[in-house]
């Protein structure tokens, strides 16, 4: 065994002190604190790891037992090489560390049973941290290349952890390896979205419905927030907007109160979904998190400003496509049409030159669309009829279209446009 205390060496005092602390935490079976130390490696420690080179493993063995000396040594080497720009070597080191973590999860490496009071799965936060570094190293390794080779390798590798989590285990509930399923799914979701492999998310979406896994509320809240965020995005893509709102709303409400960046990421998807469900965000919220695109579109919806809406969509098109919300924002056009037609209807009621105020001429609607530079066919009213018919089907207005006469007869002057 590694000694309970190893004094810092003169050559690399910061690294030795760091490893000494990590070794103490490992021997205390405090996986969360070990992961915290690994996730945030001080820059001066990284510098000494770089200077140690291949000797980092020998140095780690002075403070840690197997397999932790190899896991930590390879992990630190990967972190240092990533910071130094040696992406290929960083990925290889991250692979070595991850392979050992997989062997632990698969039972190929037997760990010492922890004392009473410590869970047998105490090491899961460390596995999560190591897989995070593997993802980072894979991403950097693929930069500047035509494909996503390393990230695809990483996806297939991490997917193998799912099988180990599903296996029957001696430990039950929160003490079992099954508690690792949520961070494994989160890593896979992140890779799928980054590489646009959403077709591979089908089996992952239903994974947590398996009764063999603990209920969601028993998992760490931070992991549940991330899981709900990606589930909300997937539900949005599948046009299950109610379910999407539920997931994203949970993620927002349980996100850390000081994490403004994460809250903004959640709101990027929650706001469009809620707009589609006729739920308007407060203007102060849009200003607080700086969403000028949503402010402009919301104003266009309220006023029926079709031109303003189209200009905003064109201006932010690249951003909306990148975020995966372009199609949702396009669907909001029906609300702009509705409010524009509401204006036309109000005008028709006030126009004393119209002998019959119970009808709307389609040519009037066409003229309104042209004012907003919306492309329409001058030869017929087919597109106008299609727009109005869709609004009626969506229950955004009530009326009947008379094709031959090119008129629209609204139903009930007060309830033509339901709220």
GROMACS .gro file of C-alpha atoms in nm:
model
  419
    1UNK     CA    1   0.000   0.000   0.000
    2UNK     CA    2   0.096   0.360  -0.048
    3UNK     CA    3   0.206   0.523   0.276
    4UNK     CA    4  -0.064   0.721   0.462
    5UNK     CA    5   0.151   1.031   0.419
    6UNK     CA    6   0.420   1.108   0.164
    7UNK     CA    7   0.615   1.431   0.213
    8UNK     CA    8   0.638   1.661  -0.091
    9UNK     CA    9   0.954   1.607  -0.290
   10UNK     CA   10   1.186   1.898  -0.356
   11UNK     CA   11   1.164   1.879  -0.738
   12UNK     CA   12   0.786   1.898  -0.779
   13UNK     CA   13   0.639   2.015  -0.448
   14UNK     CA   14   0.301   2.125  -0.586
   15UNK     CA   15   0.242   1.801  -0.776
   16UNK     CA   16   0.350   1.591  -0.479
   17UNK     CA   17   0.127   1.786  -0.245
   18UNK     CA   18  -0.163   1.753  -0.485
   19UNK     CA   19  -0.115   1.377  -0.523
   20UNK     CA   20  -0.077   1.337  -0.150
   21UNK     CA   21  -0.418   1.496  -0.099
   22UNK     CA   22  -0.578   1.287  -0.375
   23UNK     CA   23  -0.428   0.973  -0.220
   24UNK     CA   24  -0.577   1.060   0.119
   25UNK     CA   25  -0.920   1.110  -0.037
   26UNK     CA   26  -0.900   0.779  -0.225
   27UNK     CA   27  -0.812   0.596   0.095
   28UNK     CA   28  -1.110   0.770   0.257
   29UNK     CA   29  -1.336   0.642  -0.027
   30UNK     CA   30  -1.446   0.999  -0.094
   31UNK     CA   31  -1.512   0.976  -0.468
   32UNK     CA   32  -1.683   1.315  -0.493
   33UNK     CA   33  -1.384   1.502  -0.351
   34UNK     CA   34  -1.139   1.303  -0.563
   35UNK     CA   35  -1.340   1.398  -0.872
   36UNK     CA   36  -1.344   1.762  -0.760
   37UNK     CA   37  -0.965   1.763  -0.737
   38UNK     CA   38  -0.929   1.593  -1.075
   39UNK     CA   39  -1.177   1.822  -1.250
   40UNK     CA   40  -0.998   2.138  -1.140
   41UNK     CA   41  -0.625   2.075  -1.169
   42UNK     CA   42  -0.430   2.394  -1.077
   43UNK     CA   43  -0.216   2.534  -1.356
   44UNK     CA   44   0.105   2.503  -1.151
   45UNK     CA   45   0.030   2.133  -1.097
   46UNK     CA   46  -0.030   2.090  -1.471
   47UNK     CA   47   0.309   2.249  -1.538
   48UNK     CA   48   0.484   2.003  -1.309
   49UNK     CA   49   0.296   1.712  -1.471
   50UNK     CA   50   0.429   1.830  -1.808
   51UNK     CA   51   0.783   1.844  -1.669
   52UNK     CA   52   0.748   1.497  -1.519
   53UNK     CA   53   0.660   1.349  -1.860
   54UNK     CA   54   0.658   0.969  -1.855
   55UNK     CA   55   0.768   0.973  -1.489
   56UNK     CA   56   0.421   1.089  -1.382
   57UNK     CA   57   0.314   0.727  -1.335
   58UNK     CA   58   0.610   0.653  -1.107
   59UNK     CA   59   0.534   0.968  -0.909
   60UNK     CA   60   0.167   0.870  -0.874
   61UNK     CA   61   0.261   0.522  -0.750
   62UNK     CA   62   0.433   0.685  -0.451
   63UNK     CA   63   0.100   0.823  -0.332
   64UNK     CA   64  -0.168   0.594  -0.474
   65UNK     CA   65  -0.238   0.221  -0.492
   66UNK     CA   66  -0.322   0.034  -0.809
   67UNK     CA   67  -0.530   0.093  -1.012
   68UNK     CA   68  -0.568   0.454  -0.897
   69UNK     CA   69  -0.204   0.546  -0.958
   70UNK     CA   70  -0.242   0.450  -1.326
   71UNK     CA   71  -0.585   0.612  -1.359
   72UNK     CA   72  -0.477   0.939  -1.201
   73UNK     CA   73  -0.139   0.938  -1.378
   74UNK     CA   74  -0.293   0.891  -1.724
   75UNK     CA   75  -0.568   1.140  -1.645
   76UNK     CA   76  -0.323   1.412  -1.537
   77UNK     CA   77  -0.106   1.343  -1.840
   78UNK     CA   78  -0.409   1.389  -2.065
   79UNK     CA   79  -0.509   1.715  -1.895
   80UNK     CA   80  -0.155   1.854  -1.924
   81UNK     CA   81  -0.118   1.748  -2.288
   82UNK     CA   82  -0.458   1.899  -2.375
   83UNK     CA   83  -0.346   2.229  -2.222
   84UNK     CA   84  -0.019   2.204  -2.416
   85UNK     CA   85  -0.189   2.132  -2.749
   86UNK     CA   86  -0.064   1.772  -2.785
   87UNK     CA   87  -0.411   1.649  -2.877
   88UNK     CA   88  -0.324   1.301  -3.008
   89UNK     CA   89  -0.119   1.217  -2.698
   90UNK     CA   90  -0.388   1.366  -2.474
   91UNK     CA   91  -0.648   1.136  -2.630
   92UNK     CA   92  -0.425   0.828  -2.590
   93UNK     CA   93  -0.367   0.908  -2.222
   94UNK     CA   94  -0.738   0.966  -2.167
   95UNK     CA   95  -0.810   0.630  -2.331
   96UNK     CA   96  -0.570   0.454  -2.095
   97UNK     CA   97  -0.739   0.609  -1.793
   98UNK     CA   98  -1.089   0.532  -1.927
   99UNK     CA   99  -1.000   0.169  -2.005
  100UNK     CA  100  -0.907   0.112  -1.642
  101UNK     CA  101  -1.234   0.271  -1.528
  102UNK     CA  102  -1.424   0.039  -1.760
  103UNK     CA  103  -1.240  -0.262  -1.613
  104UNK     CA  104  -1.350  -0.150  -1.267
  105UNK     CA  105  -1.713  -0.116  -1.380
  106UNK     CA  106  -1.696  -0.457  -1.553
  107UNK     CA  107  -1.549  -0.623  -1.243
  108UNK     CA  108  -1.221  -0.711  -1.415
  109UNK     CA  109  -1.036  -0.510  -1.151
  110UNK     CA  110  -1.142  -0.589  -0.795
  111UNK     CA  111  -1.139  -0.298  -0.553
  112UNK     CA  112  -1.098  -0.324  -0.179
  113UNK     CA  113  -1.434  -0.330  -0.006
  114UNK     CA  114  -1.494   0.005   0.166
  115UNK     CA  115  -1.554   0.017   0.540
  116UNK     CA  116  -1.902   0.047   0.686
  117UNK     CA  117  -2.063   0.378   0.599
  118UNK     CA  118  -1.908   0.403   0.250
  119UNK     CA  119  -2.100   0.290  -0.058
  120UNK     CA  120  -1.946   0.021  -0.281
  121UNK     CA  121  -1.999   0.258  -0.577
  122UNK     CA  122  -1.803   0.542  -0.414
  123UNK     CA  123  -1.577   0.565  -0.723
  124UNK     CA  124  -1.852   0.661  -0.973
  125UNK     CA  125  -1.778   1.039  -0.960
  126UNK     CA  126  -1.418   0.957  -1.058
  127UNK     CA  127  -1.537   0.752  -1.356
  128UNK     CA  128  -1.758   1.044  -1.461
  129UNK     CA  129  -1.462   1.283  -1.442
  130UNK     CA  130  -1.238   1.052  -1.645
  131UNK     CA  131  -1.505   1.012  -1.916
  132UNK     CA  132  -1.545   1.390  -1.930
  133UNK     CA  133  -1.173   1.425  -2.003
  134UNK     CA  134  -1.200   1.154  -2.268
  135UNK     CA  135  -1.475   1.354  -2.442
  136UNK     CA  136  -1.271   1.674  -2.424
  137UNK     CA  137  -0.959   1.502  -2.558
  138UNK     CA  138  -1.158   1.338  -2.840
  139UNK     CA  139  -1.307   1.672  -2.942
  140UNK     CA  140  -0.965   1.841  -2.953
  141UNK     CA  141  -0.816   1.545  -3.139
  142UNK     CA  142  -1.081   1.579  -3.413
  143UNK     CA  143  -1.032   1.952  -3.455
  144UNK     CA  144  -0.901   2.045  -3.797
  145UNK     CA  145  -0.996   1.705  -3.939
  146UNK     CA  146  -1.271   1.623  -4.183
  147UNK     CA  147  -1.456   1.372  -3.962
  148UNK     CA  148  -1.540   1.290  -3.602
  149UNK     CA  149  -1.337   0.971  -3.578
  150UNK     CA  150  -1.220   1.003  -3.218
  151UNK     CA  151  -1.554   1.130  -3.094
  152UNK     CA  152  -1.733   0.838  -3.262
  153UNK     CA  153  -1.485   0.600  -3.097
  154UNK     CA  154  -1.557   0.769  -2.766
  155UNK     CA  155  -1.933   0.738  -2.818
  156UNK     CA  156  -1.907   0.364  -2.886
  157UNK     CA  157  -1.672   0.318  -2.592
  158UNK     CA  158  -1.893   0.503  -2.342
  159UNK     CA  159  -2.197   0.315  -2.472
  160UNK     CA  160  -2.030   0.000  -2.340
  161UNK     CA  161  -2.069   0.135  -1.986
  162UNK     CA  162  -2.448   0.116  -2.024
  163UNK     CA  163  -2.430  -0.264  -2.040
  164UNK     CA  164  -2.226  -0.276  -1.719
  165UNK     CA  165  -2.475  -0.053  -1.539
  166UNK     CA  166  -2.767  -0.273  -1.645
  167UNK     CA  167  -2.613  -0.595  -1.511
  168UNK     CA  168  -2.752  -0.749  -1.196
  169UNK     CA  169  -2.545  -0.646  -0.897
  170UNK     CA  170  -2.496  -0.747  -0.538
  171UNK     CA  171  -2.536  -0.392  -0.412
  172UNK     CA  172  -2.885  -0.246  -0.441
  173UNK     CA  173  -3.038   0.096  -0.500
  174UNK     CA  174  -2.820   0.400  -0.446
  175UNK     CA  175  -2.525   0.178  -0.350
  176UNK     CA  176  -2.506   0.001  -0.687
  177UNK     CA  177  -2.322   0.081  -1.009
  178UNK     CA  178  -2.661   0.154  -1.162
  179UNK     CA  179  -2.630   0.505  -1.017
  180UNK     CA  180  -2.374   0.570  -1.289
  181UNK     CA  181  -2.627   0.537  -1.570
  182UNK     CA  182  -2.732   0.902  -1.561
  183UNK     CA  183  -2.390   1.057  -1.617
  184UNK     CA  184  -2.318   0.795  -1.884
  185UNK     CA  185  -2.639   0.894  -2.066
  186UNK     CA  186  -2.546   1.261  -2.034
  187UNK     CA  187  -2.206   1.200  -2.194
  188UNK     CA  188  -2.374   1.010  -2.478
  189UNK     CA  189  -2.636   1.282  -2.530
  190UNK     CA  190  -2.365   1.548  -2.551
  191UNK     CA  191  -2.173   1.348  -2.810
  192UNK     CA  192  -2.489   1.280  -3.013
  193UNK     CA  193  -2.582   1.647  -3.030
  194UNK     CA  194  -2.226   1.754  -3.110
  195UNK     CA  195  -2.190   1.503  -3.395
  196UNK     CA  196  -2.554   1.520  -3.509
  197UNK     CA  197  -2.612   1.151  -3.433
  198UNK     CA  198  -2.965   1.202  -3.305
  199UNK     CA  199  -3.077   0.879  -3.472
  200UNK     CA  200  -2.873   0.697  -3.208
  201UNK     CA  201  -3.063   0.851  -2.916
  202UNK     CA  202  -3.371   0.626  -2.948
  203UNK     CA  203  -3.251   0.353  -2.706
  204UNK     CA  204  -3.106   0.618  -2.472
  205UNK     CA  205  -3.434   0.809  -2.436
  206UNK     CA  206  -3.620   0.510  -2.290
  207UNK     CA  207  -3.328   0.389  -2.078
  208UNK     CA  208  -3.442   0.555  -1.755
  209UNK     CA  209  -3.787   0.396  -1.791
  210UNK     CA  210  -3.626   0.063  -1.701
  211UNK     CA  211  -3.756  -0.041  -1.357
  212UNK     CA  212  -3.417  -0.190  -1.271
  213UNK     CA  213  -3.272   0.161  -1.234
  214UNK     CA  214  -3.333   0.374  -0.924
  215UNK     CA  215  -3.597   0.649  -0.956
  216UNK     CA  216  -3.475   0.978  -1.099
  217UNK     CA  217  -3.502   1.175  -0.775
  218UNK     CA  218  -3.230   0.960  -0.613
  219UNK     CA  219  -2.964   1.069  -0.862
  220UNK     CA  220  -2.746   1.380  -0.808
  221UNK     CA  221  -2.949   1.691  -0.888
  222UNK     CA  222  -2.683   1.836  -1.118
  223UNK     CA  223  -2.692   1.522  -1.333
  224UNK     CA  224  -3.072   1.519  -1.339
  225UNK     CA  225  -3.075   1.883  -1.453
  226UNK     CA  226  -2.842   1.795  -1.742
  227UNK     CA  227  -3.045   1.485  -1.828
  228UNK     CA  228  -3.373   1.681  -1.833
  229UNK     CA  229  -3.211   1.949  -2.049
  230UNK     CA  230  -3.116   1.701  -2.321
  231UNK     CA  231  -3.446   1.515  -2.291
  232UNK     CA  232  -3.625   1.848  -2.340
  233UNK     CA  233  -3.425   1.915  -2.655
  234UNK     CA  234  -3.498   1.569  -2.790
  235UNK     CA  235  -3.871   1.606  -2.718
  236UNK     CA  236  -3.865   1.940  -2.901
  237UNK     CA  237  -3.708   1.777  -3.208
  238UNK     CA  238  -3.977   1.507  -3.197
  239UNK     CA  239  -4.241   1.785  -3.179
  240UNK     CA  240  -4.357   1.668  -2.836
  241UNK     CA  241  -4.376   2.023  -2.709
  242UNK     CA  242  -4.565   1.961  -2.385
  243UNK     CA  243  -4.311   1.700  -2.275
  244UNK     CA  244  -4.030   1.927  -2.391
  245UNK     CA  245  -4.159   2.216  -2.183
  246UNK     CA  246  -4.193   1.991  -1.877
  247UNK     CA  247  -3.832   1.870  -1.903
  248UNK     CA  248  -3.681   2.212  -1.977
  249UNK     CA  249  -3.887   2.377  -1.704
  250UNK     CA  250  -3.759   2.122  -1.451
  251UNK     CA  251  -3.404   2.184  -1.568
  252UNK     CA  252  -3.446   2.561  -1.530
  253UNK     CA  253  -3.610   2.546  -1.186
  254UNK     CA  254  -3.347   2.312  -1.043
  255UNK     CA  255  -3.045   2.471  -1.210
  256UNK     CA  256  -2.798   2.631  -0.968
  257UNK     CA  257  -2.923   2.980  -0.887
  258UNK     CA  258  -2.586   3.141  -0.968
  259UNK     CA  259  -2.533   2.958  -1.297
  260UNK     CA  260  -2.651   3.228  -1.537
  261UNK     CA  261  -2.475   3.068  -1.835
  262UNK     CA  262  -2.654   2.736  -1.790
  263UNK     CA  263  -2.987   2.908  -1.732
  264UNK     CA  264  -2.944   3.098  -2.057
  265UNK     CA  265  -2.872   2.772  -2.242
  266UNK     CA  266  -3.193   2.621  -2.105
  267UNK     CA  267  -3.396   2.931  -2.191
  268UNK     CA  268  -3.268   2.921  -2.551
  269UNK     CA  269  -3.492   2.617  -2.597
  270UNK     CA  270  -3.761   2.673  -2.334
  271UNK     CA  271  -3.867   3.016  -2.465
  272UNK     CA  272  -3.936   2.899  -2.826
  273UNK     CA  273  -4.125   2.594  -2.698
  274UNK     CA  274  -4.337   2.809  -2.468
  275UNK     CA  275  -4.405   3.059  -2.745
  276UNK     CA  276  -4.531   2.772  -2.957
  277UNK     CA  277  -4.759   2.674  -2.667
  278UNK     CA  278  -4.893   3.034  -2.652
  279UNK     CA  279  -4.703   3.118  -2.334
  280UNK     CA  280  -4.535   3.457  -2.349
  281UNK     CA  281  -4.213   3.521  -2.151
  282UNK     CA  282  -4.183   3.837  -1.944
  283UNK     CA  283  -3.990   4.115  -2.124
  284UNK     CA  284  -3.760   4.152  -1.820
  285UNK     CA  285  -3.653   3.789  -1.862
  286UNK     CA  286  -3.555   3.848  -2.225
  287UNK     CA  287  -3.352   4.156  -2.131
  288UNK     CA  288  -3.187   3.990  -1.830
  289UNK     CA  289  -3.048   3.704  -2.039
  290UNK     CA  290  -2.998   3.912  -2.355
  291UNK     CA  291  -3.224   3.753  -2.616
  292UNK     CA  292  -3.268   4.027  -2.878
  293UNK     CA  293  -3.386   3.774  -3.137
  294UNK     CA  294  -3.672   3.660  -2.911
  295UNK     CA  295  -3.764   4.019  -2.824
  296UNK     CA  296  -3.794   4.111  -3.192
  297UNK     CA  297  -3.996   3.800  -3.281
  298UNK     CA  298  -4.224   3.843  -2.981
  299UNK     CA  299  -4.295   4.202  -3.085
  300UNK     CA  300  -4.363   4.088  -3.442
  301UNK     CA  301  -4.612   3.826  -3.317
  302UNK     CA  302  -4.794   4.076  -3.098
  303UNK     CA  303  -4.830   4.333  -3.376
  304UNK     CA  304  -4.875   4.096  -3.671
  305UNK     CA  305  -4.560   4.244  -3.825
  306UNK     CA  306  -4.487   3.980  -4.086
  307UNK     CA  307  -4.206   4.181  -4.244
  308UNK     CA  308  -4.033   4.230  -3.908
  309UNK     CA  309  -4.067   3.859  -3.833
  310UNK     CA  310  -3.914   3.753  -4.167
  311UNK     CA  311  -3.629   4.003  -4.134
  312UNK     CA  312  -3.550   3.876  -3.784
  313UNK     CA  313  -3.553   3.511  -3.897
  314UNK     CA  314  -3.321   3.599  -4.186
  315UNK     CA  315  -3.088   3.799  -3.961
  316UNK     CA  316  -3.049   3.524  -3.700
  317UNK     CA  317  -3.086   3.229  -3.938
  318UNK     CA  318  -2.735   3.092  -3.888
  319UNK     CA  319  -2.760   3.125  -3.509
  320UNK     CA  320  -3.104   2.958  -3.497
  321UNK     CA  321  -2.986   2.668  -3.715
  322UNK     CA  322  -2.675   2.624  -3.503
  323UNK     CA  323  -2.885   2.605  -3.187
  324UNK     CA  324  -3.134   2.367  -3.348
  325UNK     CA  325  -3.437   2.593  -3.298
  326UNK     CA  326  -3.485   2.727  -3.651
  327UNK     CA  327  -3.782   2.502  -3.733
  328UNK     CA  328  -3.953   2.589  -3.404
  329UNK     CA  329  -3.910   2.960  -3.474
  330UNK     CA  330  -4.049   2.906  -3.825
  331UNK     CA  331  -4.360   2.750  -3.672
  332UNK     CA  332  -4.427   3.077  -3.490
  333UNK     CA  333  -4.512   3.235  -3.825
  334UNK     CA  334  -4.871   3.110  -3.786
  335UNK     CA  335  -4.918   3.344  -3.488
  336UNK     CA  336  -4.790   3.637  -3.696
  337UNK     CA  337  -5.037   3.545  -3.974
  338UNK     CA  338  -5.316   3.523  -3.719
  339UNK     CA  339  -5.256   3.867  -3.574
  340UNK     CA  340  -5.207   4.019  -3.919
  341UNK     CA  341  -5.542   3.877  -4.031
  342UNK     CA  342  -5.695   4.004  -3.709
  343UNK     CA  343  -5.583   4.353  -3.812
  344UNK     CA  344  -5.731   4.302  -4.158
  345UNK     CA  345  -6.058   4.186  -4.002
  346UNK     CA  346  -6.070   4.488  -3.772
  347UNK     CA  347  -6.010   4.715  -4.069
  348UNK     CA  348  -6.287   4.543  -4.266
  349UNK     CA  349  -6.535   4.598  -3.982
  350UNK     CA  350  -6.451   4.970  -3.975
  351UNK     CA  351  -6.462   5.015  -4.352
  352UNK     CA  352  -6.796   5.178  -4.428
  353UNK     CA  353  -6.747   5.124  -4.799
  354UNK     CA  354  -6.794   4.751  -4.746
  355UNK     CA  355  -7.166   4.665  -4.785
  356UNK     CA  356  -7.128   4.328  -4.614
  357UNK     CA  357  -6.905   4.333  -4.308
  358UNK     CA  358  -6.952   3.962  -4.246
  359UNK     CA  359  -6.705   3.869  -4.518
  360UNK     CA  360  -6.334   3.918  -4.585
  361UNK     CA  361  -6.210   3.935  -4.941
  362UNK     CA  362  -5.903   3.722  -5.000
  363UNK     CA  363  -5.768   3.999  -5.221
  364UNK     CA  364  -5.759   4.221  -4.909
  365UNK     CA  365  -5.554   3.960  -4.725
  366UNK     CA  366  -5.324   3.932  -5.028
  367UNK     CA  367  -5.274   4.309  -5.028
  368UNK     CA  368  -5.181   4.299  -4.658
  369UNK     CA  369  -4.925   4.028  -4.724
  370UNK     CA  370  -4.774   4.227  -5.010
  371UNK     CA  371  -4.733   4.529  -4.785
  372UNK     CA  372  -4.509   4.309  -4.569
  373UNK     CA  373  -4.311   4.190  -4.875
  374UNK     CA  374  -4.448   3.838  -4.841
  375UNK     CA  375  -4.419   3.656  -5.178
  376UNK     CA  376  -4.765   3.566  -5.311
  377UNK     CA  377  -4.890   3.459  -5.655
  378UNK     CA  378  -5.072   3.738  -5.838
  379UNK     CA  379  -5.259   3.490  -6.058
  380UNK     CA  380  -5.460   3.308  -5.791
  381UNK     CA  381  -5.544   3.284  -5.421
  382UNK     CA  382  -5.422   2.929  -5.361
  383UNK     CA  383  -5.150   3.024  -5.114
  384UNK     CA  384  -5.382   3.267  -4.930
  385UNK     CA  385  -5.641   2.993  -4.896
  386UNK     CA  386  -5.373   2.755  -4.768
  387UNK     CA  387  -5.259   3.004  -4.502
  388UNK     CA  388  -5.617   3.069  -4.386
  389UNK     CA  389  -5.706   2.699  -4.391
  390UNK     CA  390  -5.408   2.617  -4.171
  391UNK     CA  391  -5.511   2.885  -3.923
  392UNK     CA  392  -5.862   2.738  -3.910
  393UNK     CA  393  -5.728   2.383  -3.862
  394UNK     CA  394  -5.495   2.508  -3.584
  395UNK     CA  395  -5.798   2.678  -3.424
  396UNK     CA  396  -5.629   3.014  -3.441
  397UNK     CA  397  -5.932   3.157  -3.620
  398UNK     CA  398  -6.288   3.055  -3.710
  399UNK     CA  399  -6.436   3.087  -4.054
  400UNK     CA  400  -6.525   2.929  -4.386
  401UNK     CA  401  -6.343   2.975  -4.716
  402UNK     CA  402  -6.548   3.000  -5.035
  403UNK     CA  403  -6.300   2.897  -5.303
  404UNK     CA  404  -6.497   3.003  -5.609
  405UNK     CA  405  -6.577   3.351  -5.477
  406UNK     CA  406  -6.235   3.410  -5.309
  407UNK     CA  407  -6.393   3.521  -4.981
  408UNK     CA  408  -6.365   3.423  -4.617
  409UNK     CA  409  -6.674   3.425  -4.396
  410UNK     CA  410  -6.565   3.465  -4.029
  411UNK     CA  411  -6.769   3.279  -3.768
  412UNK     CA  412  -6.889   3.506  -3.487
  413UNK     CA  413  -6.764   3.861  -3.496
  414UNK     CA  414  -6.641   3.852  -3.135
  415UNK     CA  415  -6.477   3.507  -3.140
  416UNK     CA  416  -6.321   3.492  -3.485
  417UNK     CA  417  -5.972   3.487  -3.333
  418UNK     CA  418  -5.977   3.280  -3.010
  419UNK     CA  419  -5.723   3.372  -2.746
   0.00000   0.00000   0.00000
